[in-house]
PDB file of C-alpha atoms and ligand atoms in Angstrom:
ATOM      1  CA  MET A   1      10.001 -16.545  41.260  1.00 96.00           C
ATOM      2  CA  ILE A   2      10.909 -15.997  37.605  1.00 98.00           C
ATOM      3  CA  ASN A   3      14.461 -14.845  36.804  1.00 98.00           C
ATOM      4  CA  ALA A   4      15.578 -13.852  33.306  1.00 98.00           C
ATOM      5  CA  ILE A   5      19.122 -13.661  31.966  1.00 98.00           C
ATOM      6  CA  ASP A   6      19.610 -12.256  28.480  1.00 98.00           C
ATOM      7  CA  GLY A   7      22.682 -11.202  26.593  1.00 98.00           C
ATOM      8  CA  PRO A   8      24.850 -11.782  23.520  1.00 97.00           C
ATOM      9  CA  ALA A   9      26.455 -15.094  22.531  1.00 95.00           C
ATOM     10  CA  ALA A  10      28.985 -16.638  24.893  1.00 94.00           C
ATOM     11  CA  SER A  11      28.550 -13.989  27.588  1.00 95.00           C
ATOM     12  CA  GLY A  12      28.338 -16.681  30.266  1.00 93.00           C
ATOM     13  CA  LYS A  13      24.558 -16.748  30.623  1.00 96.00           C
ATOM     14  CA  SER A  14      24.063 -20.515  30.613  1.00 94.00           C
ATOM     15  CA  THR A  15      26.975 -21.352  32.911  1.00 94.00           C
ATOM     16  CA  THR A  16      25.811 -18.714  35.379  1.00 97.00           C
ATOM     17  CA  ALA A  17      22.127 -19.602  35.170  1.00 97.00           C
ATOM     18  CA  LYS A  18      22.877 -23.293  35.651  1.00 96.00           C
ATOM     19  CA  LEU A  19      24.888 -22.657  38.837  1.00 96.00           C
ATOM     20  CA  VAL A  20      22.371 -20.171  40.233  1.00 97.00           C
ATOM     21  CA  GLY A  21      19.654 -22.737  39.511  1.00 96.00           C
ATOM     22  CA  GLN A  22      21.532 -25.491  41.330  1.00 94.00           C
ATOM     23  CA  LYS A  23      22.340 -23.309  44.354  1.00 96.00           C
ATOM     24  CA  MET A  24      18.846 -21.853  44.685  1.00 96.00           C
ATOM     25  CA  ASN A  25      17.000 -25.010  43.663  1.00 94.00           C
ATOM     26  CA  PHE A  26      15.471 -23.261  40.650  1.00 95.00           C
ATOM     27  CA  LEU A  27      14.724 -24.994  37.377  1.00 95.00           C
ATOM     28  CA  PHE A  28      17.202 -23.753  34.760  1.00 97.00           C
ATOM     29  CA  ILE A  29      15.644 -23.402  31.308  1.00 98.00           C
ATOM     30  CA  ASP A  30      18.149 -22.984  28.471  1.00 98.00           C
ATOM     31  CA  THR A  31      16.057 -21.412  25.719  1.00 98.00           C
ATOM     32  CA  GLY A  32      18.950 -21.210  23.231  1.00 97.00           C
ATOM     33  CA  ALA A  33      19.200 -25.004  23.431  1.00 98.00           C
ATOM     34  CA  MET A  34      15.594 -25.256  22.239  1.00 98.00           C
ATOM     35  CA  TYR A  35      16.332 -23.195  19.107  1.00 98.00           C
ATOM     36  CA  ARG A  36      19.453 -25.285  18.596  1.00 98.00           C
ATOM     37  CA  ALA A  37      17.375 -28.484  18.838  1.00 98.00           C
ATOM     38  CA  MET A  38      15.124 -27.204  16.075  1.00 98.00           C
ATOM     39  CA  ALA A  39      18.185 -26.379  13.939  1.00 98.00           C
ATOM     40  CA  LEU A  40      19.527 -29.899  14.608  1.00 98.00           C
ATOM     41  CA  LYS A  41      16.291 -31.405  13.362  1.00 98.00           C
ATOM     42  CA  ALA A  42      16.548 -29.398  10.126  1.00 98.00           C
ATOM     43  CA  TYR A  43      20.189 -30.459   9.774  1.00 98.00           C
ATOM     44  CA  LYS A  44      19.400 -34.142  10.279  1.00 97.00           C
ATOM     45  CA  MET A  45      16.613 -33.974   7.729  1.00 97.00           C
ATOM     46  CA  GLY A  46      18.910 -32.238   5.243  1.00 98.00           C
ATOM     47  CA  ILE A  47      16.759 -29.103   5.177  1.00 98.00           C
ATOM     48  CA  ASP A  48      18.312 -25.749   4.291  1.00 98.00           C
ATOM     49  CA  TYR A  49      18.279 -23.582   7.446  1.00 98.00           C
ATOM     50  CA  GLU A  50      16.930 -20.668   5.406  1.00 96.00           C
ATOM     51  CA  ASP A  51      13.959 -22.718   4.132  1.00 98.00           C
ATOM     52  CA  SER A  52      11.480 -21.211   6.570  1.00 97.00           C
ATOM     53  CA  ARG A  53       8.435 -22.738   4.897  1.00 97.00           C
ATOM     54  CA  LEU A  54       9.692 -26.304   5.294  1.00 98.00           C
ATOM     55  CA  ILE A  55      11.031 -25.704   8.801  1.00 98.00           C
ATOM     56  CA  LYS A  56       7.636 -24.282   9.817  1.00 97.00           C
ATOM     57  CA  ASN A  57       6.051 -27.513   8.611  1.00 96.00           C
ATOM     58  CA  ILE A  58       8.420 -29.891  10.391  1.00 96.00           C
ATOM     59  CA  MET A  59       8.001 -27.821  13.557  1.00 95.00           C
ATOM     60  CA  LEU A  60       4.384 -29.008  13.696  1.00 93.00           C
ATOM     61  CA  ALA A  61       5.590 -32.597  14.072  1.00 95.00           C
ATOM     62  CA  THR A  62       8.406 -31.839  16.512  1.00 97.00           C
ATOM     63  CA  VAL A  63       8.416 -32.132  20.291  1.00 97.00           C
ATOM     64  CA  ILE A  64      11.007 -30.130  22.208  1.00 97.00           C
ATOM     65  CA  ASP A  65      11.284 -30.337  25.978  1.00 96.00           C
ATOM     66  CA  GLN A  66      13.740 -29.812  28.826  1.00 97.00           C
ATOM     67  CA  LYS A  67      14.192 -31.580  32.133  1.00 94.00           C
ATOM     68  CA  ILE A  68      16.786 -31.770  34.885  1.00 91.00           C
ATOM     69  CA  ASP A  69      19.083 -34.820  34.949  1.00 92.00           C
ATOM     70  CA  GLN A  70      18.690 -36.012  38.534  1.00 89.00           C
ATOM     71  CA  ASP A  71      22.260 -37.402  38.676  1.00 91.00           C
ATOM     72  CA  THR A  72      24.206 -34.429  37.292  1.00 90.00           C
ATOM     73  CA  GLY A  73      21.772 -31.565  37.955  1.00 88.00           C
ATOM     74  CA  ASP A  74      22.230 -30.489  34.327  1.00 92.00           C
ATOM     75  CA  THR A  75      19.404 -29.295  32.096  1.00 95.00           C
ATOM     76  CA  VAL A  76      18.805 -31.880  29.394  1.00 97.00           C
ATOM     77  CA  THR A  77      17.301 -30.913  26.025  1.00 98.00           C
ATOM     78  CA  LEU A  78      15.024 -33.445  24.381  1.00 98.00           C
ATOM     79  CA  LEU A  79      14.250 -33.442  20.669  1.00 98.00           C
ATOM     80  CA  ASP A  80      11.406 -35.826  19.907  1.00 98.00           C
ATOM     81  CA  LYS A  81      12.128 -37.455  23.292  1.00 97.00           C
ATOM     82  CA  VAL A  82      15.853 -38.026  22.487  1.00 98.00           C
ATOM     83  CA  ASP A  83      18.578 -36.310  24.547  1.00 98.00           C
ATOM     84  CA  VAL A  84      20.441 -34.010  22.120  1.00 98.00           C
ATOM     85  CA  SER A  85      22.190 -31.838  24.746  1.00 97.00           C
ATOM     86  CA  HIS A  86      25.656 -32.495  23.299  1.00 95.00           C
ATOM     87  CA  GLU A  87      24.861 -32.691  19.588  1.00 96.00           C
ATOM     88  CA  ILE A  88      23.386 -29.169  19.572  1.00 97.00           C
ATOM     89  CA  ARG A  89      26.702 -27.563  20.613  1.00 93.00           C
ATOM     90  CA  THR A  90      28.635 -28.141  17.387  1.00 92.00           C
ATOM     91  CA  PRO A  91      29.807 -25.229  15.178  1.00 90.00           C
ATOM     92  CA  GLU A  92      27.484 -26.502  12.435  1.00 94.00           C
ATOM     93  CA  ILE A  93      24.419 -25.996  14.633  1.00 96.00           C
ATOM     94  CA  SER A  94      25.696 -22.634  15.932  1.00 93.00           C
ATOM     95  CA  LYS A  95      25.842 -21.574  12.299  1.00 93.00           C
ATOM     96  CA  GLY A  96      22.385 -22.819  11.350  1.00 96.00           C
ATOM     97  CA  VAL A  97      20.444 -21.746  14.429  1.00 97.00           C
ATOM     98  CA  THR A  98      20.580 -18.047  13.509  1.00 95.00           C
ATOM     99  CA  ALA A  99      18.222 -18.511  10.570  1.00 96.00           C
ATOM    100  CA  VAL A 100      15.979 -21.045  12.309  1.00 97.00           C
ATOM    101  CA  CYS A 101      15.379 -18.794  15.329  1.00 97.00           C
ATOM    102  CA  GLU A 102      14.165 -15.965  13.075  1.00 96.00           C
ATOM    103  CA  ILE A 103      11.106 -17.929  11.947  1.00 96.00           C
ATOM    104  CA  LYS A 104       8.043 -16.500  13.671  1.00 95.00           C
ATOM    105  CA  GLU A 105       6.232 -19.837  14.028  1.00 96.00           C
ATOM    106  CA  VAL A 106       9.327 -21.454  15.554  1.00 97.00           C
ATOM    107  CA  ARG A 107       9.576 -18.613  18.068  1.00 97.00           C
ATOM    108  CA  ASP A 108       5.848 -18.699  18.899  1.00 97.00           C
ATOM    109  CA  ASN A 109       5.964 -22.427  19.503  1.00 97.00           C
ATOM    110  CA  LEU A 110       9.107 -22.371  21.641  1.00 98.00           C
ATOM    111  CA  VAL A 111       8.017 -19.308  23.625  1.00 98.00           C
ATOM    112  CA  GLU A 112       4.849 -21.179  24.558  1.00 97.00           C
ATOM    113  CA  ILE A 113       6.917 -24.152  25.786  1.00 97.00           C
ATOM    114  CA  GLN A 114       9.177 -21.764  27.718  1.00 98.00           C
ATOM    115  CA  ARG A 115       6.205 -20.050  29.367  1.00 98.00           C
ATOM    116  CA  ASN A 116       4.634 -23.379  30.321  1.00 97.00           C
ATOM    117  CA  LEU A 117       7.875 -24.549  31.934  1.00 96.00           C
ATOM    118  CA  GLY A 118       8.465 -21.151  33.563  1.00 96.00           C
ATOM    119  CA  ASN A 119       5.002 -20.910  35.040  1.00 95.00           C
ATOM    120  CA  LYS A 120       5.650 -24.089  37.037  1.00 90.00           C
ATOM    121  CA  GLY A 121       7.420 -22.085  39.743  1.00 87.00           C
ATOM    122  CA  ASN A 122      10.928 -21.087  40.715  1.00 95.00           C
ATOM    123  CA  VAL A 123      12.864 -20.803  37.482  1.00 97.00           C
ATOM    124  CA  ILE A 124      15.831 -19.126  35.854  1.00 98.00           C
ATOM    125  CA  LEU A 125      15.791 -18.815  32.068  1.00 98.00           C
ATOM    126  CA  ASP A 126      18.536 -17.650  29.770  1.00 98.00           C
ATOM    127  CA  GLY A 127      18.186 -16.394  26.210  1.00 98.00           C
ATOM    128  CA  ARG A 128      17.876 -13.251  24.124  1.00 97.00           C
ATOM    129  CA  ASP A 129      14.260 -12.181  24.637  1.00 98.00           C
ATOM    130  CA  ILE A 130      13.329 -13.517  28.071  1.00 98.00           C
ATOM    131  CA  GLY A 131      13.010 -10.156  29.821  1.00 98.00           C
ATOM    132  CA  THR A 132      11.459  -8.426  26.809  1.00 98.00           C
ATOM    133  CA  VAL A 133       9.078 -11.025  25.307  1.00 98.00           C
ATOM    134  CA  VAL A 134       8.874 -14.379  27.108  1.00 98.00           C
ATOM    135  CA  PHE A 135       8.486 -13.043  30.654  1.00 98.00           C
ATOM    136  CA  PRO A 136       8.235  -9.230  30.526  1.00 98.00           C
ATOM    137  CA  ASN A 137       6.947  -9.381  34.115  1.00 97.00           C
ATOM    138  CA  ALA A 138       9.860 -11.496  35.402  1.00 98.00           C
ATOM    139  CA  ASP A 139      10.774 -10.771  39.027  1.00 97.00           C
ATOM    140  CA  LEU A 140      14.402 -10.127  38.137  1.00 98.00           C
ATOM    141  CA  LYS A 141      16.034  -9.444  34.784  1.00 98.00           C
ATOM    142  CA  PHE A 142      19.738  -9.492  34.079  1.00 98.00           C
ATOM    143  CA  PHE A 143      21.569  -8.558  30.889  1.00 98.00           C
ATOM    144  CA  MET A 144      25.059 -10.040  30.686  1.00 98.00           C
ATOM    145  CA  ILE A 145      27.715  -8.574  28.429  1.00 97.00           C
ATOM    146  CA  ALA A 146      31.473  -9.058  28.003  1.00 97.00           C
ATOM    147  CA  ASP A 147      34.220  -7.945  25.668  1.00 97.00           C
ATOM    148  CA  VAL A 148      34.056  -9.984  22.442  1.00 98.00           C
ATOM    149  CA  ASP A 149      37.666 -11.212  22.668  1.00 98.00           C
ATOM    150  CA  ILE A 150      37.068 -12.444  26.187  1.00 97.00           C
ATOM    151  CA  ARG A 151      33.893 -14.204  25.090  1.00 97.00           C
ATOM    152  CA  ALA A 152      35.668 -15.839  22.158  1.00 97.00           C
ATOM    153  CA  ASN A 153      38.497 -17.018  24.395  1.00 97.00           C
ATOM    154  CA  ARG A 154      36.129 -18.504  26.937  1.00 95.00           C
ATOM    155  CA  ARG A 155      34.161 -20.330  24.232  1.00 93.00           C
ATOM    156  CA  PHE A 156      37.411 -21.550  22.641  1.00 95.00           C
ATOM    157  CA  LYS A 157      38.542 -23.117  25.938  1.00 94.00           C
ATOM    158  CA  GLU A 158      35.108 -24.632  26.508  1.00 90.00           C
ATOM    159  CA  MET A 159      35.155 -26.244  23.053  1.00 88.00           C
ATOM    160  CA  GLN A 160      38.678 -27.556  23.600  1.00 91.00           C
ATOM    161  CA  GLU A 161      37.615 -29.161  26.864  1.00 90.00           C
ATOM    162  CA  LYS A 162      34.767 -30.871  25.015  1.00 85.00           C
ATOM    163  CA  GLY A 163      37.200 -32.108  22.374  1.00 87.00           C
ATOM    164  CA  MET A 164      35.641 -29.992  19.602  1.00 81.00           C
ATOM    165  CA  SER A 165      38.092 -28.335  17.254  1.00 82.00           C
ATOM    166  CA  SER A 166      37.449 -24.776  16.088  1.00 88.00           C
ATOM    167  CA  SER A 167      39.960 -21.973  15.726  1.00 94.00           C
ATOM    168  CA  LEU A 168      39.759 -18.910  17.957  1.00 96.00           C
ATOM    169  CA  GLU A 169      39.289 -16.735  14.847  1.00 96.00           C
ATOM    170  CA  ASP A 170      36.329 -18.833  13.656  1.00 94.00           C
ATOM    171  CA  ILE A 171      34.710 -18.743  17.074  1.00 95.00           C
ATOM    172  CA  LYS A 172      35.082 -14.960  17.308  1.00 97.00           C
ATOM    173  CA  ALA A 173      33.707 -14.481  13.794  1.00 96.00           C
ATOM    174  CA  ASP A 174      30.706 -16.699  14.610  1.00 94.00           C
ATOM    175  CA  ILE A 175      29.970 -14.755  17.811  1.00 96.00           C
ATOM    176  CA  ILE A 176      30.081 -11.420  15.946  1.00 97.00           C
ATOM    177  CA  ARG A 177      27.897 -12.768  13.130  1.00 95.00           C
ATOM    178  CA  ARG A 178      25.276 -14.205  15.503  1.00 94.00           C
ATOM    179  CA  ASP A 179      25.112 -11.097  17.718  1.00 96.00           C
ATOM    180  CA  ASP A 180      24.687  -8.910  14.690  1.00 96.00           C
ATOM    181  CA  ARG A 181      21.889 -10.994  13.189  1.00 95.00           C
ATOM    182  CA  ASP A 182      20.191 -11.622  16.578  1.00 95.00           C
ATOM    183  CA  SER A 183      20.244  -7.875  17.367  1.00 96.00           C
ATOM    184  CA  ASN A 184      18.925  -6.770  14.003  1.00 96.00           C
ATOM    185  CA  ARG A 185      16.117  -9.252  13.338  1.00 95.00           C
ATOM    186  CA  SER A 186      12.604  -7.819  13.389  1.00 93.00           C
ATOM    187  CA  ASN A 187      11.112 -10.567  15.549  1.00 93.00           C
ATOM    188  CA  SER A 188      12.153 -10.444  19.253  1.00 95.00           C
ATOM    189  CA  PRO A 189      15.643  -9.001  18.708  1.00 96.00           C
ATOM    190  CA  LEU A 190      18.382  -9.313  21.288  1.00 96.00           C
ATOM    191  CA  LYS A 191      18.124  -6.282  23.547  1.00 95.00           C
ATOM    192  CA  ALA A 192      18.152  -5.432  27.219  1.00 97.00           C
ATOM    193  CA  ALA A 193      14.807  -4.851  28.897  1.00 98.00           C
ATOM    194  CA  GLU A 194      14.566  -1.349  30.330  1.00 97.00           C
ATOM    195  CA  ASP A 195      14.452  -2.716  33.861  1.00 98.00           C
ATOM    196  CA  ALA A 196      17.290  -5.239  33.401  1.00 98.00           C
ATOM    197  CA  ILE A 197      20.354  -5.166  35.656  1.00 98.00           C
ATOM    198  CA  LEU A 198      23.448  -4.933  33.458  1.00 98.00           C
ATOM    199  CA  ILE A 199      26.353  -7.254  34.360  1.00 97.00           C
ATOM    200  CA  ASP A 200      29.654  -6.840  32.524  1.00 97.00           C
ATOM    201  CA  THR A 201      31.398 -10.172  33.082  1.00 96.00           C
ATOM    202  CA  SER A 202      34.658  -9.208  31.324  1.00 96.00           C
ATOM    203  CA  GLU A 203      36.501  -8.913  34.622  1.00 95.00           C
ATOM    204  CA  LEU A 204      34.361 -11.251  36.731  1.00 95.00           C
ATOM    205  CA  THR A 205      34.855 -14.885  37.660  1.00 95.00           C
ATOM    206  CA  ILE A 206      31.940 -17.290  37.260  1.00 95.00           C
ATOM    207  CA  ASN A 207      31.668 -17.444  41.024  1.00 97.00           C
ATOM    208  CA  GLU A 208      31.385 -13.657  41.271  1.00 97.00           C
ATOM    209  CA  GLN A 209      28.654 -13.592  38.622  1.00 96.00           C
ATOM    210  CA  VAL A 210      26.742 -16.337  40.402  1.00 98.00           C
ATOM    211  CA  GLU A 211      27.067 -14.672  43.808  1.00 98.00           C
ATOM    212  CA  PHE A 212      25.976 -11.295  42.411  1.00 98.00           C
ATOM    213  CA  ILE A 213      22.764 -12.788  41.027  1.00 98.00           C
ATOM    214  CA  ILE A 214      22.074 -14.823  44.159  1.00 98.00           C
ATOM    215  CA  GLU A 215      22.425 -11.643  46.257  1.00 98.00           C
ATOM    216  CA  LYS A 216      19.842  -9.899  44.090  1.00 98.00           C
ATOM    217  CA  ILE A 217      17.482 -12.867  44.330  1.00 97.00           C
ATOM    218  CA  LYS A 218      17.813 -12.931  48.114  1.00 97.00           C
ATOM    219  CA  GLU A 219      17.197  -9.189  48.348  1.00 97.00           C
ATOM    220  CA  ARG A 220      14.089  -9.659  46.263  1.00 94.00           C
ATOM    221  CA  SER A 221      12.595 -12.669  48.072  1.00 85.00           C
TER     222      SER A 221
HETATM  223  O1   DC B 301      22.344 -19.097  23.767  1.00 72.05           O
HETATM  224  P1   DC B 301      22.704 -19.914  22.525  1.00 72.05           P
HETATM  225  O2   DC B 301      23.979 -19.488  21.887  1.00 72.05           O
HETATM  226  O3   DC B 301      22.660 -21.388  22.780  1.00 72.05           O
HETATM  227  O4   DC B 301      21.521 -19.595  21.493  1.00 72.05           O
HETATM  228  C1   DC B 301      21.518 -20.113  20.191  1.00 72.05           C
HETATM  229  C2   DC B 301      20.824 -19.152  19.248  1.00 72.05           C
HETATM  230  O5   DC B 301      19.425 -19.126  19.528  1.00 72.05           O
HETATM  231  C3   DC B 301      21.293 -17.711  19.335  1.00 72.05           C
HETATM  232  O6   DC B 301      22.197 -17.409  18.290  1.00 72.05           O
HETATM  233  C4   DC B 301      20.061 -16.882  19.227  1.00 72.05           C
HETATM  234  C5   DC B 301      18.919 -17.821  19.438  1.00 72.05           C
HETATM  235  N1   DC B 301      18.119 -17.531  20.625  1.00 72.05           N
HETATM  236  C6   DC B 301      17.049 -16.695  20.479  1.00 72.05           C
HETATM  237  O7   DC B 301      16.819 -16.168  19.394  1.00 72.05           O
HETATM  238  N2   DC B 301      16.213 -16.482  21.526  1.00 72.05           N
HETATM  239  C7   DC B 301      16.447 -17.048  22.709  1.00 72.05           C
HETATM  240  N3   DC B 301      15.612 -16.825  23.726  1.00 72.05           N
HETATM  241  C8   DC B 301      17.576 -17.880  22.891  1.00 72.05           C
HETATM  242  C9   DC B 301      18.411 -18.091  21.811  1.00 72.05           C
END
């Protein structure tokens, strides 16, 4: 069974998908983390995020993969075989990923990896284009939204817990900037598939979101 969760930045997709994956024994594929890994590689090599020609070239010599950590149950992102799951969450990478994910060759390459992982069996993927481009025939598609102030607050708390310092204003501005650019790019823009189930998480707890999706999966299977 293939389940897709799309939606704007910080709408709770990854947290929800991870928990649904653990409860249903589905592989959780975090596609945003793959784009972030590519941005991290550019950052480490000192390449301008907007230099699409150079990024296209380094992509050819880059291996991005995901696997489940058997101890924690978390999805681990590997960049050239190295676990970069934490490094890709910094504000610097959030800033740079927007340009990197617009490059057609980067998208083509990562979509192929996502399809190969997804076709292995029971999976839940989160991203921006899963229901529209990566798996247009997914069994279930969800589109998660939430009020931007609520999203910014949630992300702010998450960053604080991880010991990363960013102001609430900066986080909100980054969310608005990314949503705008992700929604307006020509290649695989952020949008809900016509057959997606809309979930507004503004007033929901994580547990309620998870249970809602699990109900739908059970109805479907
Ligand atoms: O979900 P996230 O914030 O980790 O995603 C990081 C960026 O990657 C996001 O700003 C848009 C991009 N992205 C994308 O273009 N397509 C996807 N399927 C997933 C993420």
